Short mmCIF file of C-alpha atoms and ligand atoms in Angstrom, two decimals:
data_model
loop_
_atom_site.label_atom_id
_atom_site.label_comp_id
_atom_site.label_asym_id
_atom_site.label_seq_id
_atom_site.Cartn_x
_atom_site.Cartn_y
_atom_site.Cartn_z
CA MET A 22 11.94 -38.24 -17.40
CA SER A 23 10.48 -36.41 -14.42
CA ASP A 24 7.01 -37.37 -13.16
CA PHE A 25 6.15 -33.71 -13.17
CA ASP A 26 4.98 -31.45 -16.00
CA PHE A 27 6.60 -28.48 -14.24
CA ASP A 28 9.14 -27.87 -11.50
CA LEU A 29 7.15 -24.88 -10.30
CA PHE A 30 3.52 -23.99 -10.86
CA VAL A 31 2.66 -20.47 -9.74
CA ILE A 32 -0.98 -19.57 -9.11
CA GLY A 33 -1.45 -15.83 -9.39
CA GLY A 34 0.33 -13.37 -11.66
CA GLY A 35 0.86 -10.46 -9.28
CA SER A 36 4.07 -8.98 -7.96
CA GLY A 37 5.16 -12.00 -5.93
CA GLY A 38 4.08 -14.69 -8.39
CA VAL A 39 5.60 -13.05 -11.44
CA ARG A 40 8.93 -12.49 -9.70
CA ALA A 41 9.08 -16.09 -8.47
CA ALA A 42 8.17 -17.44 -11.93
CA ARG A 43 10.72 -15.28 -13.74
CA ILE A 44 13.61 -16.02 -11.37
CA ALA A 45 12.83 -19.74 -11.19
CA ALA A 46 12.75 -19.91 -15.00
CA GLN A 47 16.05 -18.05 -15.18
CA HIS A 48 17.49 -20.67 -12.82
CA GLY A 49 16.49 -23.28 -15.40
CA ALA A 50 13.32 -24.57 -13.76
CA ARG A 51 10.31 -25.55 -15.89
CA VAL A 52 7.76 -23.00 -14.78
CA ALA A 53 4.09 -22.25 -15.45
CA ILE A 54 2.19 -19.26 -14.10
CA ALA A 55 -1.60 -19.11 -14.16
CA GLU A 56 -3.53 -15.85 -13.90
CA GLU A 57 -7.30 -15.60 -14.29
CA TYR A 58 -7.44 -11.84 -14.88
CA ARG A 59 -4.53 -9.64 -15.92
CA LEU A 60 -0.83 -10.08 -15.22
CA GLY A 61 0.47 -7.53 -12.74
CA GLY A 62 -1.83 -8.16 -9.80
CA THR A 63 -3.20 -5.64 -7.36
CA CYS A 64 -0.19 -3.33 -7.47
CA VAL A 65 -0.10 -2.81 -11.20
CA ILE A 66 -3.73 -3.26 -12.15
CA ARG A 67 -5.75 -1.78 -9.26
CA GLY A 68 -3.39 -0.63 -6.55
CA CYS A 69 -0.08 1.16 -6.11
CA VAL A 70 0.53 2.13 -9.72
CA PRO A 71 -2.85 3.55 -10.78
CA LYS A 72 -3.19 5.10 -7.31
CA LYS A 73 0.12 6.93 -7.68
CA LEU A 74 -0.89 8.15 -11.14
CA PHE A 75 -4.09 9.54 -9.59
CA VAL A 76 -2.02 11.09 -6.80
CA TYR A 77 0.18 12.85 -9.37
CA ALA A 78 -2.95 14.15 -11.09
CA SER A 79 -4.38 15.45 -7.82
CA ARG A 80 -1.22 17.28 -6.78
CA PHE A 81 -1.35 19.64 -9.73
CA ALA A 82 -4.32 21.31 -8.04
CA HIS A 83 -2.18 22.50 -5.13
CA GLU A 84 0.73 23.34 -7.40
CA PHE A 85 -1.51 25.66 -9.40
CA GLU A 86 -2.72 27.32 -6.21
CA ASP A 87 0.79 27.64 -4.78
CA ALA A 88 2.13 29.11 -8.02
CA ALA A 89 0.38 32.45 -7.42
CA GLY A 90 2.75 33.43 -4.60
CA PHE A 91 5.65 32.96 -6.99
CA GLY A 92 4.20 35.33 -9.56
CA TRP A 93 2.31 32.94 -11.77
CA THR A 94 -1.20 33.43 -12.99
CA VAL A 95 -2.68 30.10 -13.90
CA GLU A 96 -5.81 30.80 -15.84
CA GLY A 97 -8.36 28.41 -17.16
CA ALA A 98 -6.86 25.30 -15.53
CA LYS A 99 -9.44 22.57 -15.92
CA PHE A 100 -9.41 18.94 -14.93
CA ASP A 101 -10.98 16.13 -16.92
CA TRP A 102 -11.51 12.92 -14.97
CA LEU A 103 -12.15 10.70 -17.99
CA THR A 104 -8.86 11.77 -19.61
CA LEU A 105 -7.05 10.78 -16.44
CA VAL A 106 -8.82 7.41 -16.29
CA ALA A 107 -8.15 6.69 -19.98
CA ASN A 108 -4.46 7.64 -19.80
CA LYS A 109 -4.06 5.60 -16.62
CA ASP A 110 -5.65 2.60 -18.39
CA LYS A 111 -3.20 3.00 -21.26
CA GLU A 112 -0.24 3.02 -18.89
CA ILE A 113 -1.53 -0.03 -17.02
CA ALA A 114 -1.94 -1.90 -20.32
CA ARG A 115 1.66 -1.02 -21.22
CA LEU A 116 2.91 -2.30 -17.87
CA GLU A 117 0.88 -5.48 -18.14
CA ALA A 118 2.41 -6.16 -21.55
CA ALA A 119 5.88 -5.60 -20.08
CA TYR A 120 5.15 -8.09 -17.30
CA ARG A 121 3.95 -10.63 -19.85
CA LYS A 122 7.06 -10.13 -21.96
CA ASN A 123 9.46 -10.39 -19.03
CA VAL A 124 8.03 -13.53 -17.50
CA GLY A 125 7.38 -15.21 -20.84
CA GLY A 126 10.79 -14.13 -22.11
CA ALA A 127 12.42 -15.81 -19.13
CA GLY A 128 10.88 -19.07 -20.29
CA ALA A 129 7.85 -19.43 -18.01
CA GLN A 130 4.64 -20.65 -19.62
CA ILE A 131 1.80 -18.20 -19.04
CA ILE A 132 -1.62 -19.80 -18.63
CA ASP A 133 -4.49 -17.33 -18.90
CA SER A 134 -6.90 -19.13 -16.64
CA ARG A 135 -7.84 -19.67 -13.06
CA ALA A 136 -6.02 -22.66 -11.59
CA VAL A 137 -6.99 -24.64 -8.51
CA ILE A 138 -5.10 -27.11 -6.38
CA GLU A 139 -6.22 -30.75 -6.55
CA ASP A 140 -3.55 -32.21 -4.29
CA ALA A 141 -0.02 -31.53 -3.07
CA HIS A 142 1.41 -31.77 -6.58
CA THR A 143 -1.57 -31.35 -8.92
CA VAL A 144 -3.15 -28.22 -10.32
CA ARG A 145 -6.29 -28.10 -12.48
CA ILE A 146 -6.61 -25.44 -15.18
CA VAL A 147 -10.21 -24.29 -14.86
CA ASN A 148 -10.65 -23.11 -18.49
CA THR A 149 -9.56 -26.41 -20.02
CA GLY A 150 -9.94 -28.94 -17.21
CA ALA A 151 -6.34 -30.05 -17.78
CA GLU A 152 -4.56 -31.46 -14.75
CA LEU A 153 -0.89 -30.66 -14.47
CA ARG A 154 1.64 -32.02 -12.02
CA ALA A 155 4.29 -29.85 -10.45
CA LYS A 156 7.10 -30.58 -8.05
CA TYR A 157 6.30 -27.34 -6.23
CA ILE A 158 3.21 -25.15 -6.19
CA LEU A 159 3.41 -21.49 -5.23
CA VAL A 160 0.20 -19.72 -4.21
CA ALA A 161 0.45 -15.99 -4.88
CA THR A 162 -3.19 -15.06 -5.27
CA GLY A 163 -3.09 -11.80 -3.32
CA GLY A 164 -6.09 -10.25 -1.63
CA HIS A 165 -9.25 -8.26 -2.20
CA PRO A 166 -10.98 -5.35 -0.46
CA SER A 167 -13.02 -6.36 2.57
CA ARG A 168 -16.61 -5.18 2.79
CA MET A 169 -18.88 -4.45 5.75
CA GLU A 170 -21.98 -6.34 6.75
CA ILE A 171 -24.37 -3.41 6.82
CA PRO A 172 -27.66 -2.81 5.02
CA GLY A 173 -27.02 -1.33 1.58
CA GLU A 174 -23.31 -2.25 1.53
CA GLU A 175 -23.72 -3.36 -2.11
CA LEU A 176 -24.26 0.32 -2.98
CA ALA A 177 -20.72 1.14 -1.88
CA ILE A 178 -17.61 1.03 -4.02
CA THR A 179 -14.14 -0.11 -2.97
CA SER A 180 -10.74 0.89 -4.32
CA ASN A 181 -11.32 -1.61 -7.17
CA GLU A 182 -14.17 0.45 -8.60
CA ALA A 183 -12.67 3.83 -7.70
CA PHE A 184 -10.23 3.44 -10.58
CA HIS A 185 -13.03 3.16 -13.14
CA LEU A 186 -15.68 5.65 -12.08
CA GLN A 187 -17.45 7.27 -14.99
CA GLU A 188 -17.24 10.64 -13.31
CA LEU A 189 -15.41 12.28 -10.45
CA PRO A 190 -17.73 12.14 -7.43
CA ARG A 191 -18.70 15.64 -6.34
CA ARG A 192 -19.18 14.28 -2.83
CA ILE A 193 -17.76 11.06 -1.41
CA VAL A 194 -17.94 9.41 2.00
CA ILE A 195 -15.10 7.02 2.75
CA GLN A 196 -15.17 4.52 5.61
CA GLY A 197 -11.76 3.60 7.03
CA GLY A 198 -8.72 5.24 8.58
CA GLY A 199 -5.95 3.25 6.88
CA TYR A 200 -3.72 3.66 3.83
CA ILE A 201 -6.39 3.28 1.19
CA ALA A 202 -9.08 5.41 2.83
CA LEU A 203 -6.72 8.30 3.42
CA GLU A 204 -4.92 8.19 0.07
CA PHE A 205 -8.22 8.27 -1.80
CA ALA A 206 -9.62 10.92 0.55
CA CYS A 207 -6.71 13.22 -0.21
CA LEU A 208 -6.65 12.66 -3.95
CA PHE A 209 -10.40 13.08 -4.36
CA ALA A 210 -10.33 16.23 -2.19
CA ALA A 211 -7.51 17.76 -4.24
CA LEU A 212 -9.40 16.99 -7.45
CA GLY A 213 -12.36 18.94 -6.09
CA SER A 214 -14.59 16.39 -4.35
CA LYS A 215 -16.15 17.14 -0.99
CA VAL A 216 -14.75 14.32 1.13
CA THR A 217 -15.92 12.90 4.44
CA VAL A 218 -13.78 10.24 6.13
CA VAL A 219 -15.56 8.09 8.69
CA HIS A 220 -13.30 6.07 10.97
CA ARG A 221 -14.24 3.79 13.85
CA GLY A 222 -11.13 4.57 15.91
CA ASP A 223 -10.20 7.65 17.89
CA GLU A 224 -7.32 8.48 15.53
CA ILE A 225 -6.46 7.65 11.93
CA LEU A 226 -3.67 5.27 10.86
CA ARG A 227 -3.46 2.84 13.74
CA GLY A 228 0.07 1.51 14.08
CA PHE A 229 1.77 4.67 12.83
CA ASP A 230 3.60 7.04 15.17
CA ASP A 231 1.12 9.07 17.23
CA ASP A 232 2.66 12.40 16.23
CA VAL A 233 2.40 11.39 12.57
CA ARG A 234 -1.25 10.38 12.96
CA ALA A 235 -2.32 13.62 14.60
CA HIS A 236 -0.23 15.74 12.22
CA LEU A 237 -1.68 14.19 9.10
CA ARG A 238 -5.22 14.47 10.42
CA MET A 239 -4.77 18.18 11.08
CA GLU A 240 -3.26 18.73 7.63
CA MET A 241 -6.14 16.88 6.01
CA VAL A 242 -8.69 18.90 7.94
CA ALA A 243 -6.87 22.08 6.88
CA ARG A 244 -7.37 20.94 3.27
CA GLY A 245 -11.11 20.76 3.81
CA ILE A 246 -11.55 17.05 4.51
CA ASP A 247 -14.21 16.29 7.08
CA ILE A 248 -12.89 13.53 9.38
CA ARG A 249 -15.41 11.85 11.69
CA LEU A 250 -13.68 9.76 14.36
CA ASN A 251 -15.30 7.12 16.58
CA GLU A 252 -17.97 6.66 13.93
CA SER A 253 -19.04 4.01 11.46
CA ILE A 254 -21.43 3.86 8.59
CA GLN A 255 -24.24 1.59 9.73
CA LYS A 256 -26.48 1.75 6.67
CA ILE A 257 -26.37 2.99 3.09
CA GLU A 258 -29.46 3.93 1.09
CA ALA A 259 -29.91 4.92 -2.52
CA ARG A 260 -31.39 8.38 -3.13
CA GLY A 261 -31.95 8.36 -6.87
CA ALA A 262 -28.50 8.22 -8.39
CA HIS A 263 -26.99 9.34 -5.10
CA ARG A 264 -26.28 7.61 -1.81
CA CYS A 265 -26.98 8.40 1.79
CA ALA A 266 -24.65 7.12 4.49
CA PHE A 267 -26.17 6.75 7.95
CA LEU A 268 -23.60 7.05 10.73
CA THR A 269 -23.73 5.54 14.19
CA ASP A 270 -24.27 8.98 15.78
CA GLY A 271 -27.41 9.47 13.71
CA ALA A 272 -25.83 11.77 11.12
CA GLN A 273 -26.89 11.27 7.49
CA ILE A 274 -24.45 12.24 4.77
CA GLU A 275 -25.57 12.48 1.15
CA ALA A 276 -22.93 11.74 -1.44
CA ASP A 277 -22.41 10.61 -5.01
CA GLN A 278 -20.35 7.66 -3.82
CA VAL A 279 -19.74 5.79 -0.62
CA MET A 280 -16.42 3.95 -0.52
CA LEU A 281 -15.38 1.19 1.85
CA ALA A 282 -11.65 0.99 2.62
CA VAL A 283 -11.76 -1.25 5.65
CA GLY A 284 -8.83 -3.53 4.98
CA ARG A 285 -8.11 -6.36 2.60
CA ALA A 286 -8.66 -10.10 2.88
CA PRO A 287 -6.60 -12.95 1.37
CA ASN A 288 -7.81 -14.63 -1.84
CA VAL A 289 -8.14 -18.22 -0.68
CA LYS A 290 -11.69 -19.12 -1.66
CA SER A 291 -12.25 -22.20 -3.83
CA LEU A 292 -8.54 -22.62 -4.49
CA GLY A 293 -8.45 -26.22 -3.33
CA LEU A 294 -6.31 -25.37 -0.31
CA GLU A 295 -8.52 -27.37 2.07
CA ALA A 296 -8.41 -30.39 -0.23
CA ALA A 297 -4.63 -30.27 -0.21
CA GLY A 298 -4.59 -29.86 3.57
CA VAL A 299 -3.00 -26.41 3.60
CA LYS A 300 -3.45 -24.73 6.99
CA LEU A 301 -5.06 -21.30 7.15
CA ALA A 302 -5.12 -18.70 9.92
CA PRO A 303 -8.53 -17.60 11.30
CA SER A 304 -8.29 -14.56 8.98
CA GLY A 305 -8.10 -16.95 6.02
CA ALA A 306 -4.44 -16.15 5.35
CA ILE A 307 -2.19 -19.06 4.42
CA ILE A 308 0.17 -19.96 7.25
CA VAL A 309 3.79 -20.20 6.13
CA ASP A 310 7.19 -20.55 7.75
CA GLU A 311 10.08 -18.12 7.27
CA ASN A 312 10.82 -19.72 3.89
CA SER A 313 7.22 -19.15 2.74
CA ARG A 314 6.55 -22.87 2.95
CA THR A 315 3.11 -24.08 4.08
CA ASN A 316 2.52 -27.16 6.22
CA ILE A 317 2.42 -29.14 2.94
CA PRO A 318 6.10 -29.38 1.95
CA SER A 319 5.51 -28.98 -1.80
CA ILE A 320 3.24 -25.93 -1.45
CA TYR A 321 4.56 -22.42 -0.87
CA ALA A 322 2.79 -19.08 -0.59
CA VAL A 323 3.94 -15.46 -0.86
CA GLY A 324 2.49 -11.97 -0.77
CA ASP A 325 -0.85 -10.71 0.50
CA VAL A 326 -2.39 -14.19 0.61
CA THR A 327 -0.09 -14.87 3.57
CA ALA A 328 -0.97 -11.60 5.33
CA ARG A 329 2.56 -10.97 6.60
CA VAL A 330 3.35 -7.45 5.43
CA ALA A 331 0.96 -6.40 2.65
CA LEU A 332 3.40 -4.40 0.55
CA THR A 333 4.45 -5.02 -3.06
CA PRO A 334 8.23 -4.97 -2.49
CA VAL A 335 7.78 -7.51 0.28
CA ALA A 336 5.82 -9.89 -1.97
CA ILE A 337 8.46 -9.47 -4.67
CA ARG A 338 11.27 -10.40 -2.31
CA GLU A 339 9.34 -13.32 -0.87
CA GLY A 340 8.79 -14.66 -4.40
CA HIS A 341 12.42 -14.09 -5.32
CA ALA A 342 13.60 -15.90 -2.18
CA VAL A 343 11.41 -18.93 -2.92
CA ALA A 344 12.81 -19.17 -6.46
CA ASP A 345 16.44 -18.77 -5.32
CA THR A 346 15.94 -21.21 -2.47
CA LEU A 347 14.27 -23.96 -4.53
CA PHE A 348 16.12 -23.60 -7.82
CA GLY A 349 19.09 -21.26 -7.44
CA GLY A 350 21.13 -23.12 -4.86
CA ASN A 351 20.96 -19.95 -2.77
CA PRO A 352 18.60 -20.33 0.16
CA TRP A 353 17.61 -17.06 1.82
CA HIS A 354 14.60 -15.43 3.36
CA LEU A 355 13.41 -11.93 3.88
CA ASP A 356 14.36 -9.88 6.92
CA TYR A 357 11.16 -8.13 7.96
CA ALA A 358 12.85 -5.59 10.23
CA ASN A 359 12.86 -1.94 9.20
CA ILE A 360 10.68 -2.17 6.11
CA PRO A 361 10.03 1.41 4.99
CA SER A 362 6.52 2.40 4.12
CA ALA A 363 4.76 5.44 2.69
CA VAL A 364 1.22 6.74 2.64
CA PHE A 365 0.64 8.88 -0.43
CA THR A 366 -1.66 11.31 1.23
CA GLU A 367 -1.40 15.09 0.91
CA PRO A 368 0.98 15.71 2.63
CA GLU A 369 2.56 12.29 2.37
CA ILE A 370 4.03 10.09 5.07
CA GLY A 371 7.31 8.22 4.97
CA THR A 372 8.25 5.99 7.85
CA VAL A 373 10.78 3.34 8.76
CA GLY A 374 11.52 1.52 11.99
CA LEU A 375 9.93 1.76 15.39
CA THR A 376 7.33 4.29 16.42
CA GLU A 377 7.82 5.99 19.77
CA ALA A 378 5.03 3.89 21.27
CA ALA A 379 6.39 0.62 19.87
CA ALA A 380 9.89 1.38 21.14
CA ARG A 381 8.57 2.13 24.62
CA LYS A 382 6.41 -0.99 24.55
CA ALA A 383 9.50 -3.01 23.66
CA GLY A 384 11.04 -1.70 26.87
CA LYS A 385 13.65 0.45 25.16
CA ALA A 386 15.02 3.58 26.78
CA ILE A 387 14.72 6.18 24.04
CA ASP A 388 15.24 9.82 23.19
CA ILE A 389 12.90 11.61 20.85
CA TYR A 390 14.01 14.30 18.42
CA ARG A 391 11.20 16.12 16.70
CA THR A 392 10.68 19.20 14.62
CA ARG A 393 7.70 20.85 13.02
CA PHE A 394 8.44 23.61 10.58
CA LYS A 395 6.97 25.54 7.70
CA PRO A 396 8.62 24.31 4.51
CA MET A 397 10.41 27.01 2.52
CA LYS A 398 8.03 26.73 -0.42
CA ALA A 399 5.06 27.46 1.86
CA THR A 400 6.54 30.77 2.97
CA MET A 401 5.83 32.30 -0.45
CA SER A 402 2.93 30.15 -1.54
CA GLY A 403 1.17 31.12 1.67
CA ARG A 404 -0.07 27.60 2.20
CA ASP A 405 -0.87 26.89 5.82
CA THR A 406 1.12 23.69 6.22
CA ALA A 407 3.87 22.29 8.39
CA MET A 408 6.30 19.45 7.99
CA LEU A 409 6.94 16.94 10.74
CA MET A 410 10.16 15.01 11.27
CA LYS A 411 10.81 12.71 14.14
CA LEU A 412 13.67 10.43 15.16
CA VAL A 413 13.35 7.69 17.74
CA VAL A 414 16.83 7.08 19.17
CA GLU A 415 17.95 4.39 21.56
CA GLN A 416 19.72 5.71 24.64
CA GLY A 417 23.20 4.32 25.16
CA THR A 418 23.73 2.83 21.70
CA GLU A 419 22.43 6.05 20.07
CA LYS A 420 20.98 3.87 17.34
CA VAL A 421 18.27 5.49 15.25
CA LEU A 422 15.37 3.10 15.71
CA GLY A 423 12.77 5.03 13.74
CA VAL A 424 12.44 7.87 11.24
CA HIS A 425 8.99 9.38 10.68
CA ILE A 426 8.29 12.19 8.23
CA VAL A 427 5.11 13.95 7.12
CA GLY A 428 5.47 16.40 4.29
CA GLU A 429 6.32 16.83 0.63
CA SER A 430 8.59 14.04 -0.68
CA ALA A 431 8.54 12.20 2.65
CA ALA A 432 8.46 8.86 0.84
CA GLU A 433 11.54 9.70 -1.23
CA MET A 434 13.41 10.84 1.88
CA VAL A 435 12.53 7.79 3.92
CA GLN A 436 13.65 5.36 1.24
CA LEU A 437 17.17 6.77 1.70
CA ALA A 438 16.96 7.15 5.47
CA ALA A 439 15.91 3.49 5.55
CA ILE A 440 19.36 2.48 4.29
CA ALA A 441 20.95 4.21 7.26
CA VAL A 442 18.47 2.70 9.71
CA LYS A 443 18.93 -0.75 8.21
CA MET A 444 22.71 -0.37 8.56
CA GLY A 445 22.29 0.50 12.23
CA ALA A 446 23.25 4.17 11.92
CA THR A 447 23.46 6.17 15.12
CA LYS A 448 22.27 9.67 15.86
CA ARG A 449 25.94 10.66 15.76
CA ASP A 450 26.19 9.30 12.19
CA PHE A 451 23.21 11.47 11.25
CA ASP A 452 24.82 14.48 12.98
CA ASN A 453 28.17 13.87 11.28
CA THR A 454 26.51 14.10 7.90
CA VAL A 455 26.79 17.59 6.47
CA ALA A 456 23.45 19.17 5.71
CA LEU A 457 22.41 19.69 2.12
CA HIS A 458 21.05 23.21 2.00
CA PRO A 459 18.37 24.32 1.34
CA THR A 460 16.33 21.16 1.59
CA ALA A 461 13.71 19.92 3.99
CA SER A 462 15.60 16.71 4.66
CA GLU A 463 18.58 18.60 6.09
CA GLU A 464 16.50 18.80 9.26
CA LEU A 465 17.21 15.10 9.73
CA VAL A 466 20.91 15.79 10.27
CA THR A 467 20.50 19.00 12.24
CA LEU A 468 18.10 17.85 14.95
CA ARG A 469 19.92 18.88 18.12
CA ASN A 470 17.35 19.09 20.90
CA LYS A 471 15.71 16.15 22.54
CA VAL A 472 12.03 16.44 23.25
CA GLU A 473 11.66 16.63 27.03
CA ALA A 474 9.93 13.49 28.30
P1 LIG B 27 -5.60 -0.88 6.53
O1 LIG B 27 -5.47 -2.10 7.34
O2 LIG B 27 -4.44 0.01 6.34
O3 LIG B 27 -6.80 0.00 7.10
C1 LIG B 27 -8.06 -0.53 7.30
C2 LIG B 27 -8.89 0.50 8.02
O4 LIG B 27 -10.23 0.05 8.08
C3 LIG B 27 -8.43 0.75 9.44
O5 LIG B 27 -8.56 2.11 9.71
C4 LIG B 27 -9.39 -0.10 10.25
O6 LIG B 27 -9.64 0.43 11.51
C5 LIG B 27 -10.65 0.01 9.42
N1 LIG B 27 -11.55 -1.11 9.57
C6 LIG B 27 -11.27 -2.43 9.49
N2 LIG B 27 -12.38 -3.17 9.63
C7 LIG B 27 -13.39 -2.31 9.82
C8 LIG B 27 -14.77 -2.46 10.05
N3 LIG B 27 -15.34 -3.66 10.10
N4 LIG B 27 -15.53 -1.36 10.23
C9 LIG B 27 -14.97 -0.13 10.18
N5 LIG B 27 -13.65 0.08 9.96
C10 LIG B 27 -12.87 -1.00 9.79
O7 LIG B 27 -6.20 -1.40 5.15
P2 LIG B 27 -6.34 -0.73 3.73
O8 LIG B 27 -7.53 -1.37 3.14
O9 LIG B 27 -6.28 0.75 3.81
O10 LIG B 27 -5.04 -1.24 2.99
C11 LIG B 27 -4.69 -2.62 3.01
C12 LIG B 27 -3.21 -2.79 3.02
O11 LIG B 27 -2.71 -2.52 1.73
C13 LIG B 27 -2.46 -1.83 3.93
O12 LIG B 27 -2.41 -2.27 5.25
C14 LIG B 27 -1.11 -1.78 3.30
O13 LIG B 27 -0.34 -2.85 3.77
C15 LIG B 27 -1.42 -1.95 1.82
N6 LIG B 27 -1.41 -0.65 1.15
C16 LIG B 27 -0.24 0.05 1.08
C17 LIG B 27 -0.19 1.27 0.47
C18 LIG B 27 1.11 2.00 0.43
O14 LIG B 27 2.14 1.38 0.62
N7 LIG B 27 1.11 3.31 0.18
C19 LIG B 27 -1.37 1.89 -0.14
C20 LIG B 27 -2.54 1.08 0.00
C21 LIG B 27 -2.56 -0.13 0.61
P3 LIG B 27 -8.76 0.01 12.79
O15 LIG B 27 -7.51 0.78 12.70
O16 LIG B 27 -9.64 0.40 13.92
O17 LIG B 27 -8.55 -1.47 12.69
#
């Protein structure tokens, strides 16, 4: 008999943990997975999935407006926030049940409790006090929204609360210039809120291609969003049921809600990591090697708690790789190059590979191909909008190093373009592909003129 109760004990039932538990169980390992809240983690419960459902809801507003140019009269269209929230909750409950069924069905034992590490092989179940021994422990506890140390910060919401507001804020001030700030800014604005984005930097979306950043900002401003750059909220006060955000330049903005979207921090507190001797980075993230192994050989970590690339599909693959490596006789690890990413703003961003600035910084000689055009639908809808497409191409090899798109369905396009980029496609390969007409994405294979340096 083994000395261990389990071969693998997973702490955290989010995307990475659930995948690792399910695959390990399918490989025949004895697996337990502990989750203190709801199975599904940030992505399913309070992240990607409910956010995308809200994004769908918000986009009807523009569809109704655009319909007029095509002969439609849309009368009496009304939006009910609480219906959206309730239907979203129903869908999240359905998904959570599916997660539970899949991981349980694979043979993993689900423990509905917080679990903490006692030593390199021991986990304590907080609800019962039981101590269980496992050959391997996988920490997949994810992250949580960071807050700001400013007076009145407790009056602000984060993305966690934004999914459960009792009413749609008529006015909202959002601090941050990243994914979450901008996605919520756009969806609230489309649903009818007056939105102010306050960002400390001189441009939104640090790390994205500069053309993409400027283009999205202009499109957001055109949709009525007030973007204050080089500013921060320094204090929040309650004004009855409302809030007042005080900015560094002295401006005071009254709103129904103030939202902080200033990044996310790893969930490492009171997990017993220090007791087990697991090394953390200054940010609190668990330090792991390329196989997601910590400095303690029996303890692994995947997903946002490791602060590598905070994206669901990345956590899923990291979890899958750990399970295959430990129990499937198939060691592998994730290749972090050319991970596509989308920002579900209005218009949305899809991007894969190097930005122009990153390519230049890496010392690459590059050509830039770029187009801005009015999408066909906007010609008749009359919407003042433009699409941006940009290719970063390596001189000599002609390899496409980066694809950056802002516009309708950019995320869907980039998922497919990412296959080509991952395969090392060249600009010639793009050019040799016959255009599919009339689409917006045909521009990607008909870009002929380099941007003059
Ligand atoms: P991001 O890191 O994307 O953005 C954080 C923003 O907050 C930045 O603009 C940053 O500014 C600003 N900021 C950080 N600290 C402070 C501070 N103390 N005061 C003022 N501003 C501050 O984080 P998010 O919270 O938006 O999202 C977290 C992660 O979740 C993302 O990075 C992404 O990986 C993932 N995510 C992915 C989504 C998707 O795939 N569509 C959607 C949502 C989240 P600066 O640039 O100056 O540092």
